[in-house]
Amino acid sequence: MSLSTTARAADTLRAGFHGPVHVPGDDRYDAERISWHRTVDPYPAVVAEATTADDIQRAVVTAREHGLPFAVQSTGHGTYVPADGGLLLKTARMNSVEVDPAGRTAVTGPGARWSDVVAAAAPFGLAPLSGTLSVGVTGYTLGGGAGFLSRTHGFAADALVGAELVTSDGRVVQVSAREHPDLHWALRGGSGNFGVVTSLEFRLFPVSQVLAGMAFVDAERAAHVLAYYRDWALDEPVELSTALMVMRMPDAPQVPEPVRGRPVLGVRAFCLAEARRARKHLSALLDVAGPPLLDGMSELAFAEASAALSGPPHPPAAVDQRFELLDDLPDTVFSAMAGTVHAPVAAVELRHWGGAMARPSGEPGPAGHRDAPFSVIATAMAGDVDQLAAGSAALDTFISQVRPHATGGSFLNFLGDPARTRSAYTEQNYRRLAELKRDWDPANVFRTNHNIAPATEGDRR
């Protein structure tokens, strides 16, 4: 990309763009070009901070006119492909939230985080199908969205009522089950492959108190508790969502003394407080886990529980994450998980899926492999990419023991390898997505992401 081309693109964009525009050499360029994920170090030709829907439309048109690769970023938690030489559109300034308590829906701007939505919905006794509060609503929802209430109400993508987005040719379209129903289907799990969202509308759900938190026991009990969980989870009521986490707690002053620096097994739970059968079922698991080193379970309002499980926003970091879905849980998986406490791995999580995610109402979108009951998520974190090398090697060793027992499928929100995008979908859904990509973005303008390439005539045959 020549300097003259970059300058022309920036000048074109600035004419009528309401938000800040940065190019290499500008004071804010380096601060705005990087994402939360420090595993990528992008050098876009132009960074534009949108403040209106018109800004988003102008950015898409400018990128096409000047032949620039195009990328979108809100918080950057889902950024795995660098926007080198392209136009990087940032939407964090567009973080509006409007709640309709009578209709039990919310409309958000493309830069809203779940913390914004949870806070806005809480006064009405409503809650979204959210996950970690610091994560952006748009990327999470378009990628599927498996959160605290998903076993009860489904994926966040299942709750998507409609959207406004800018298509690859610069048009602004309204999308719902009635307007462009093909796009409405694709958006519910197809990520940012079909347009740039300017607003989302999704359902909220009445939630009062929940029983939630984490209880920690010594890691020596991990294999025993994991083995019990294998059968216990299959009878888990839909009002309850659980996961087991193997980790070595940091040896840091902010970590409570009973678990500071120790290898532990964490039992994480999120349960509707009024669901007595679910609470009784959870008690059986906690009894098997044994007396906790630290008991973080308590009855809280949804917003308080979400904040407690999310923790404070984690600073930007170099992250390597591996994800596998499993139909069965052989003992070798438990042994591999228990062994990670001696490796430079931040945490390994065993999660139970199912519930409403496996049995959606109506026609579901393409999000996820809904029949898989379990997942394993392994994460390594460091301050920069060089420090991450040892953690990545440990993840390679761990996942090599798990993968022979995995289904081969994945889930987009947890997928760190863009080369495995296809594995996030069933073959039938992927073919349909590729055909819709051909219809709505035949030039693959929206490709700096977990990309779904447009179908070709050969694919159709």
Coordinates of C-alpha atoms in Angstrom, one line a residue:
M1 CA 0.0 0.0 0.0
S2 CA 1.6 3.3 -1.1
L3 CA 1.6 6.4 1.0
S4 CA -0.3 8.2 -1.7
T5 CA -3.0 5.6 -1.7
T6 CA -3.2 5.7 2.1
A7 CA -3.4 9.5 2.0
R8 CA -6.2 9.5 -0.6
A9 CA -8.2 6.9 1.4
A10 CA -7.8 8.9 4.6
D11 CA -8.8 12.1 2.8
T12 CA -11.9 10.4 1.3
L13 CA -12.9 9.0 4.6
R14 CA -12.5 12.3 6.5
A15 CA -14.8 14.1 4.2
G16 CA -18.0 13.6 6.2
F17 CA -16.7 11.2 8.8
H18 CA -17.8 12.3 12.3
G19 CA -15.3 10.3 14.4
P20 CA -11.5 10.5 14.6
V21 CA -9.4 9.1 11.7
H22 CA -5.8 8.1 12.4
V23 CA -2.9 7.2 10.0
P24 CA 0.7 6.1 10.7
G25 CA 2.5 8.9 12.4
D26 CA -0.5 10.4 14.1
D27 CA -0.4 10.7 17.9
R28 CA -3.2 8.2 18.5
Y29 CA -2.4 5.7 15.7
D30 CA -0.4 3.3 17.8
A31 CA -2.9 3.3 20.7
E32 CA -5.8 2.7 18.4
R33 CA -4.4 0.1 16.0
I34 CA -3.8 -2.7 18.6
S35 CA -6.6 -4.9 19.9
W36 CA -7.1 -6.5 23.3
H37 CA -5.5 -9.7 21.9
R38 CA -1.8 -8.9 21.9
T39 CA -1.1 -12.0 19.8
V40 CA -1.6 -9.9 16.8
D41 CA 0.3 -6.6 16.1
P42 CA -1.6 -5.0 13.2
Y43 CA -0.4 -2.1 11.1
P44 CA -3.5 -0.8 9.2
A45 CA -3.3 2.0 6.7
V46 CA -6.1 3.8 8.3
V47 CA -7.8 3.5 11.7
A48 CA -11.3 5.1 11.9
E49 CA -13.4 5.5 15.1
A50 CA -17.1 5.5 14.1
T51 CA -19.6 7.5 16.1
T52 CA -22.6 7.1 13.8
A53 CA -24.1 4.6 11.4
D54 CA -23.2 7.0 8.6
D55 CA -19.6 6.7 9.6
I56 CA -19.8 2.9 9.3
Q57 CA -21.3 3.2 5.8
R58 CA -18.7 5.7 4.7
A59 CA -15.9 3.4 6.0
V60 CA -17.2 0.4 4.0
V61 CA -17.5 2.4 0.8
T62 CA -14.1 4.0 1.2
A63 CA -12.4 0.7 1.7
R64 CA -14.0 -0.7 -1.5
E65 CA -13.2 2.4 -3.5
H66 CA -9.5 2.3 -2.6
G67 CA -9.1 -1.4 -2.5
L68 CA -8.2 -1.6 1.1
P69 CA -8.7 -4.7 3.2
F70 CA -11.5 -4.0 5.8
A71 CA -11.7 -5.0 9.4
V72 CA -14.1 -4.2 12.3
Q73 CA -13.2 -4.1 16.0
S74 CA -15.2 -3.2 19.1
T75 CA -13.3 -4.5 22.2
G76 CA -10.8 -6.6 20.2
H77 CA -11.5 -9.8 22.3
G78 CA -12.2 -11.7 19.1
T79 CA -9.4 -10.3 16.9
Y80 CA -7.2 -13.1 15.5
V81 CA -6.4 -11.7 12.0
P82 CA -4.3 -8.5 11.7
A83 CA -5.7 -5.6 9.6
D84 CA -2.3 -5.0 7.9
G85 CA -2.5 -2.4 5.2
G86 CA -6.3 -2.1 5.5
L87 CA -8.9 0.1 7.0
L88 CA -9.6 -0.7 10.6
L89 CA -13.0 0.5 11.8
K90 CA -13.5 0.7 15.5
T91 CA -17.0 0.9 17.0
A92 CA -16.3 1.3 20.7
R93 CA -17.7 4.8 20.8
M94 CA -21.1 3.5 19.6
N95 CA -22.1 1.9 22.9
S96 CA -25.7 3.0 23.2
V97 CA -28.3 0.7 24.9
E98 CA -32.1 1.1 24.8
V99 CA -34.2 -1.2 26.9
D100 CA -37.9 -1.9 26.1
P101 CA -39.2 -3.3 29.4
A102 CA -42.7 -4.0 28.0
G103 CA -41.4 -5.9 25.0
R104 CA -38.5 -7.4 26.9
T105 CA -36.0 -6.4 24.3
A106 CA -32.8 -4.3 24.0
V107 CA -31.3 -2.4 21.1
T108 CA -27.6 -1.8 21.3
G109 CA -25.0 0.1 19.2
P110 CA -22.1 -2.0 17.8
G111 CA -19.7 -0.9 20.5
A112 CA -21.8 -1.8 23.5
R113 CA -20.4 -4.3 26.1
W114 CA -22.4 -6.7 28.1
S115 CA -21.7 -4.6 31.2
D116 CA -23.7 -1.8 29.5
V117 CA -26.7 -4.0 28.8
V118 CA -26.8 -5.8 32.2
A119 CA -26.8 -2.4 33.9
A120 CA -29.5 -1.0 31.7
A121 CA -31.8 -4.1 32.0
A122 CA -31.3 -4.7 35.8
P123 CA -33.8 -2.0 37.0
F124 CA -36.6 -3.8 35.1
G125 CA -35.7 -7.3 36.5
L126 CA -34.5 -8.4 33.0
A127 CA -31.2 -9.9 31.8
P128 CA -29.6 -10.7 28.5
L129 CA -28.0 -14.0 27.5
S130 CA -24.6 -12.5 28.3
G131 CA -21.2 -13.8 29.1
T132 CA -18.1 -12.0 30.5
L133 CA -19.2 -8.4 31.1
S134 CA -16.1 -6.8 29.4
V135 CA -16.8 -8.5 26.1
G136 CA -18.6 -6.7 23.2
V137 CA -22.2 -7.6 22.5
T138 CA -22.0 -7.7 18.8
G139 CA -19.1 -10.1 18.2
Y140 CA -20.3 -12.3 21.0
T141 CA -23.8 -12.5 19.6
L142 CA -22.9 -13.0 16.0
G143 CA -20.4 -15.7 17.0
G144 CA -23.1 -17.7 18.8
G145 CA -22.8 -16.5 22.4
A146 CA -22.8 -19.2 25.1
G147 CA -23.4 -17.5 28.4
F148 CA -24.6 -17.8 32.0
L149 CA -28.2 -18.4 31.0
S150 CA -27.7 -20.3 27.8
R151 CA -28.7 -23.7 29.1
T152 CA -32.0 -22.1 30.2
H153 CA -32.7 -19.9 27.2
G154 CA -30.3 -20.8 24.4
F155 CA -27.4 -19.1 22.7
A156 CA -27.4 -15.3 22.5
A157 CA -27.7 -15.7 18.7
D158 CA -31.0 -17.5 19.3
A159 CA -32.3 -14.4 21.0
L160 CA -31.4 -12.1 18.1
V161 CA -34.6 -10.3 16.9
G162 CA -33.1 -8.1 14.2
A163 CA -30.3 -5.9 13.1
E164 CA -29.3 -3.0 11.0
L165 CA -26.2 -3.5 9.0
V166 CA -24.1 -2.1 6.1
T167 CA -23.5 -4.6 3.3
S168 CA -20.4 -5.0 1.3
D169 CA -21.8 -2.7 -1.5
G170 CA -22.5 0.1 1.1
R171 CA -26.2 -0.4 1.4
V172 CA -28.0 -0.1 4.8
V173 CA -30.4 -2.9 5.3
Q174 CA -32.9 -3.9 8.1
V175 CA -32.7 -7.6 8.9
S176 CA -35.3 -9.7 10.8
A177 CA -37.3 -12.9 10.4
R178 CA -39.5 -11.0 7.9
E179 CA -36.9 -8.7 6.3
H180 CA -34.1 -10.5 4.6
P181 CA -34.7 -13.7 6.5
D182 CA -31.7 -15.4 4.9
L183 CA -29.4 -12.8 6.4
H184 CA -31.3 -13.1 9.7
W185 CA -30.4 -16.8 9.7
A186 CA -26.8 -16.2 8.8
L187 CA -26.2 -13.5 11.4
R188 CA -27.2 -15.9 14.2
G189 CA -23.8 -17.5 14.3
G190 CA -22.1 -16.5 11.0
S191 CA -20.1 -13.8 12.6
G192 CA -19.1 -10.6 10.7
N193 CA -19.0 -12.2 7.3
F194 CA -22.2 -10.6 5.9
G195 CA -22.1 -7.0 6.9
V196 CA -21.1 -4.4 9.5
V197 CA -23.7 -4.1 12.3
T198 CA -24.9 -0.7 13.2
S199 CA -27.4 -1.9 15.7
L200 CA -28.7 -5.2 17.2
E201 CA -32.1 -6.0 18.8
F202 CA -32.4 -9.0 21.0
R203 CA -34.7 -10.5 23.6
L204 CA -34.2 -10.1 27.4
F205 CA -35.4 -12.5 30.0
P206 CA -36.9 -12.0 33.5
V207 CA -34.4 -13.1 36.1
S208 CA -34.5 -12.2 39.8
Q209 CA -32.0 -13.9 42.1
V210 CA -29.5 -16.5 41.1
L211 CA -27.2 -18.8 43.0
A212 CA -23.8 -18.4 41.5
G213 CA -20.1 -18.3 42.0
M214 CA -17.1 -20.6 42.3
A215 CA -16.1 -23.1 45.0
F216 CA -12.4 -24.1 45.1
V217 CA -11.0 -27.5 46.3
D218 CA -7.5 -28.9 46.3
A219 CA -6.5 -30.1 42.8
E220 CA -5.7 -33.5 44.2
R221 CA -9.5 -34.2 44.1
A222 CA -9.7 -33.1 40.4
A223 CA -9.8 -36.6 38.8
H224 CA -12.4 -37.9 41.3
V225 CA -14.7 -34.9 40.9
L226 CA -14.3 -34.8 37.1
A227 CA -15.3 -38.5 36.9
Y228 CA -18.4 -37.8 38.9
Y229 CA -19.3 -34.8 36.8
R230 CA -19.2 -37.0 33.6
D231 CA -22.5 -38.7 34.6
W232 CA -23.9 -36.0 36.9
A233 CA -23.9 -33.4 34.2
L234 CA -26.1 -35.5 31.9
D235 CA -29.0 -35.0 34.3
E236 CA -28.3 -31.4 35.0
P237 CA -31.6 -29.3 35.0
V238 CA -31.8 -26.6 32.4
E239 CA -32.0 -23.9 35.1
L240 CA -28.4 -24.7 36.1
S241 CA -25.1 -24.1 34.2
T242 CA -21.8 -25.5 35.4
A243 CA -18.2 -26.0 34.6
L244 CA -15.1 -27.4 36.3
M245 CA -11.8 -25.6 36.0
V246 CA -8.3 -26.9 36.8
M247 CA -5.8 -24.1 37.4
R248 CA -2.9 -23.0 39.6
M249 CA -4.0 -19.8 41.3
P250 CA -1.5 -16.8 41.1
D251 CA 0.7 -16.2 44.0
A252 CA -0.3 -12.6 44.3
P253 CA -1.6 -10.5 47.2
Q254 CA -5.1 -10.0 45.6
V255 CA -5.7 -13.7 45.6
P256 CA -7.4 -14.9 48.8
E257 CA -4.9 -16.7 51.1
P258 CA -6.6 -20.1 51.2
V259 CA -6.0 -20.6 47.5
R260 CA -3.1 -18.3 46.8
G261 CA -0.4 -20.0 44.7
R262 CA -2.2 -23.4 45.0
P263 CA -3.3 -25.8 42.3
V264 CA -7.1 -26.0 42.6
L265 CA -10.2 -27.4 41.0
G266 CA -12.9 -24.7 40.7
V267 CA -16.6 -25.6 40.5
R268 CA -18.4 -22.7 38.7
A269 CA -22.2 -22.6 38.8
F270 CA -25.0 -20.3 37.7
C271 CA -28.5 -21.3 38.8
L272 CA -31.9 -19.7 38.9
A273 CA -32.5 -19.2 42.6
E274 CA -36.1 -20.4 42.6
A275 CA -35.2 -23.7 40.8
R276 CA -35.2 -26.1 43.8
R277 CA -34.5 -29.2 41.8
A278 CA -31.5 -27.5 40.2
R279 CA -30.1 -26.3 43.5
K280 CA -30.5 -29.8 45.0
H281 CA -28.7 -31.2 41.9
L282 CA -25.8 -28.7 42.4
S283 CA -25.6 -29.7 46.1
A284 CA -24.8 -33.3 45.1
L285 CA -21.8 -32.1 43.0
L286 CA -20.5 -29.8 45.8
D287 CA -20.8 -32.6 48.3
V288 CA -18.6 -34.9 46.1
A289 CA -16.1 -32.0 45.7
G290 CA -15.8 -31.9 49.5
P291 CA -15.2 -29.0 51.9
P292 CA -14.0 -26.0 49.9
L293 CA -10.7 -24.2 50.4
L294 CA -12.7 -21.1 49.4
D295 CA -16.5 -21.0 48.9
G296 CA -17.6 -18.3 46.6
M297 CA -21.2 -19.5 46.1
S298 CA -23.9 -17.1 47.1
E299 CA -27.4 -15.9 46.2
L300 CA -27.2 -12.6 44.3
A301 CA -29.0 -10.5 41.8
F302 CA -28.2 -11.3 38.2
A303 CA -26.0 -8.2 37.7
E304 CA -24.1 -8.9 40.9
A305 CA -23.5 -12.5 40.0
S306 CA -22.4 -11.6 36.5
A307 CA -19.9 -9.1 37.9
A308 CA -18.6 -11.7 40.4
L309 CA -18.0 -14.4 37.8
S310 CA -16.6 -12.0 35.2
G311 CA -14.2 -10.4 37.6
P312 CA -12.5 -7.1 36.8
P313 CA -11.7 -6.5 33.1
H314 CA -8.5 -8.3 32.3
P315 CA -5.8 -6.0 30.8
P316 CA -4.8 -6.6 27.2
A317 CA -2.8 -9.8 26.9
A318 CA -1.2 -12.3 24.6
V319 CA -3.6 -15.3 24.6
D320 CA -3.4 -18.7 23.2
Q321 CA -6.6 -20.8 23.5
R322 CA -7.6 -24.3 22.4
F323 CA -11.1 -25.6 22.2
E324 CA -12.6 -29.0 21.6
L325 CA -16.1 -30.5 21.7
L326 CA -16.5 -34.0 23.1
D327 CA -19.3 -36.6 23.1
D328 CA -17.7 -38.7 25.7
L329 CA -15.2 -38.1 28.5
P330 CA -12.6 -40.9 28.9
D331 CA -10.4 -41.0 32.0
T332 CA -7.5 -39.9 29.8
V333 CA -9.0 -36.5 29.4
F334 CA -9.3 -36.1 33.2
S335 CA -5.7 -37.2 33.7
A336 CA -4.6 -34.7 31.0
M337 CA -6.5 -31.9 32.7
A338 CA -5.1 -32.7 36.2
G339 CA -1.6 -32.6 34.7
T340 CA -1.9 -29.0 33.5
V341 CA -1.4 -27.6 37.0
H342 CA 2.3 -28.3 36.6
A343 CA 2.5 -26.6 33.2
P344 CA 2.4 -22.9 32.2
V345 CA -1.3 -23.0 31.5
A346 CA -3.7 -20.4 33.0
A347 CA -6.7 -22.7 33.2
V348 CA -8.4 -25.7 31.6
E349 CA -12.2 -25.7 31.7
L350 CA -14.6 -28.6 31.3
R351 CA -18.1 -27.3 30.4
H352 CA -21.4 -28.9 30.1
W353 CA -23.6 -27.6 27.2
G354 CA -27.0 -29.0 26.2
G355 CA -30.3 -27.7 27.7
A356 CA -31.9 -25.0 25.5
M357 CA -28.8 -24.7 23.4
A358 CA -29.4 -28.3 22.2
R359 CA -33.2 -27.8 21.8
P360 CA -33.8 -24.3 20.3
S361 CA -37.4 -23.2 19.5
G362 CA -38.2 -22.2 15.9
E363 CA -35.6 -22.4 13.2
P364 CA -32.2 -22.0 14.8
G365 CA -29.3 -20.1 13.1
P366 CA -26.0 -21.8 12.2
A367 CA -24.3 -21.3 15.6
G368 CA -22.6 -24.3 17.1
H369 CA -22.7 -28.1 17.1
R370 CA -25.8 -28.3 19.3
D371 CA -25.6 -32.1 19.9
A372 CA -22.2 -32.0 21.7
P373 CA -22.6 -32.3 25.4
F374 CA -19.1 -31.2 26.6
S375 CA -16.3 -28.9 25.7
V376 CA -12.7 -28.5 26.9
I377 CA -11.2 -25.0 26.8
A378 CA -7.5 -24.6 27.6
T379 CA -5.9 -21.1 27.9
A380 CA -2.4 -19.7 28.3
M381 CA -1.8 -16.0 28.8
A382 CA 1.2 -13.7 29.0
G383 CA 2.2 -10.1 28.7
D384 CA 3.5 -10.5 25.1
V385 CA 3.9 -13.0 22.4
D386 CA 7.5 -14.0 23.3
Q387 CA 6.5 -14.8 26.9
L388 CA 3.6 -16.9 25.6
A389 CA 5.8 -19.5 23.9
A390 CA 6.1 -21.9 26.8
G391 CA 2.3 -21.7 27.4
S392 CA 1.6 -22.5 23.8
A393 CA 3.9 -25.5 23.9
A394 CA 2.1 -26.8 27.0
L395 CA -1.2 -26.3 25.2
D396 CA 0.1 -28.4 22.3
T397 CA 1.0 -31.2 24.7
F398 CA -2.4 -31.1 26.5
I399 CA -4.6 -30.8 23.4
S400 CA -2.7 -33.7 21.7
Q401 CA -4.1 -35.9 24.5
V402 CA -7.6 -34.6 24.2
R403 CA -8.1 -34.4 20.4
P404 CA -8.2 -38.1 19.8
H405 CA -11.5 -38.1 21.8
A406 CA -12.9 -34.9 20.3
T407 CA -15.6 -34.5 17.7
G408 CA -13.6 -32.2 15.5
G409 CA -16.1 -29.5 15.9
S410 CA -15.7 -26.1 17.6
F411 CA -17.5 -23.0 18.6
L412 CA -16.7 -19.7 17.0
N413 CA -16.5 -17.5 20.1
F414 CA -13.9 -19.8 21.6
L415 CA -11.9 -20.5 18.4
G416 CA -8.5 -18.9 18.3
D417 CA -7.4 -20.4 15.0
P418 CA -9.0 -18.8 11.9
A419 CA -7.9 -21.8 9.8
R420 CA -10.5 -23.9 11.7
T421 CA -13.5 -21.6 11.0
R422 CA -15.3 -24.3 9.0
S423 CA -15.2 -26.6 12.1
A424 CA -17.5 -24.3 14.0
Y425 CA -20.4 -25.4 11.8
T426 CA -22.2 -28.5 10.6
E427 CA -21.3 -29.2 6.9
Q428 CA -24.9 -28.4 5.9
N429 CA -24.9 -25.0 7.7
Y430 CA -21.4 -24.1 6.3
R431 CA -22.5 -24.8 2.8
R432 CA -25.6 -22.6 3.3
L433 CA -23.4 -19.8 4.8
A434 CA -21.0 -20.0 1.9
E435 CA -23.9 -19.6 -0.6
L436 CA -25.2 -16.6 1.3
K437 CA -21.8 -15.2 1.4
R438 CA -21.7 -15.4 -2.4
D439 CA -25.0 -13.6 -2.6
W440 CA -24.2 -10.8 -0.1
D441 CA -20.4 -10.4 -0.3
P442 CA -19.2 -12.1 -3.5
A443 CA -15.9 -10.1 -3.4
N444 CA -15.3 -11.3 0.2
V445 CA -14.8 -7.7 1.4
F446 CA -15.4 -8.9 5.0
R447 CA -12.6 -11.3 5.2
T448 CA -10.3 -10.0 8.0
N449 CA -12.0 -12.3 10.5
H450 CA -13.1 -15.9 11.0
N451 CA -13.7 -16.0 7.3
I452 CA -16.3 -17.9 5.3
A453 CA -15.3 -17.7 1.7
P454 CA -18.1 -17.2 -1.0
A455 CA -19.3 -20.4 -2.6
T456 CA -18.1 -21.1 -6.1
E457 CA -19.9 -22.9 -8.9
G458 CA -17.7 -25.9 -8.2
D459 CA -19.0 -25.8 -4.5
R460 CA -22.6 -25.8 -5.7
R461 CA -22.0 -28.8 -7.9

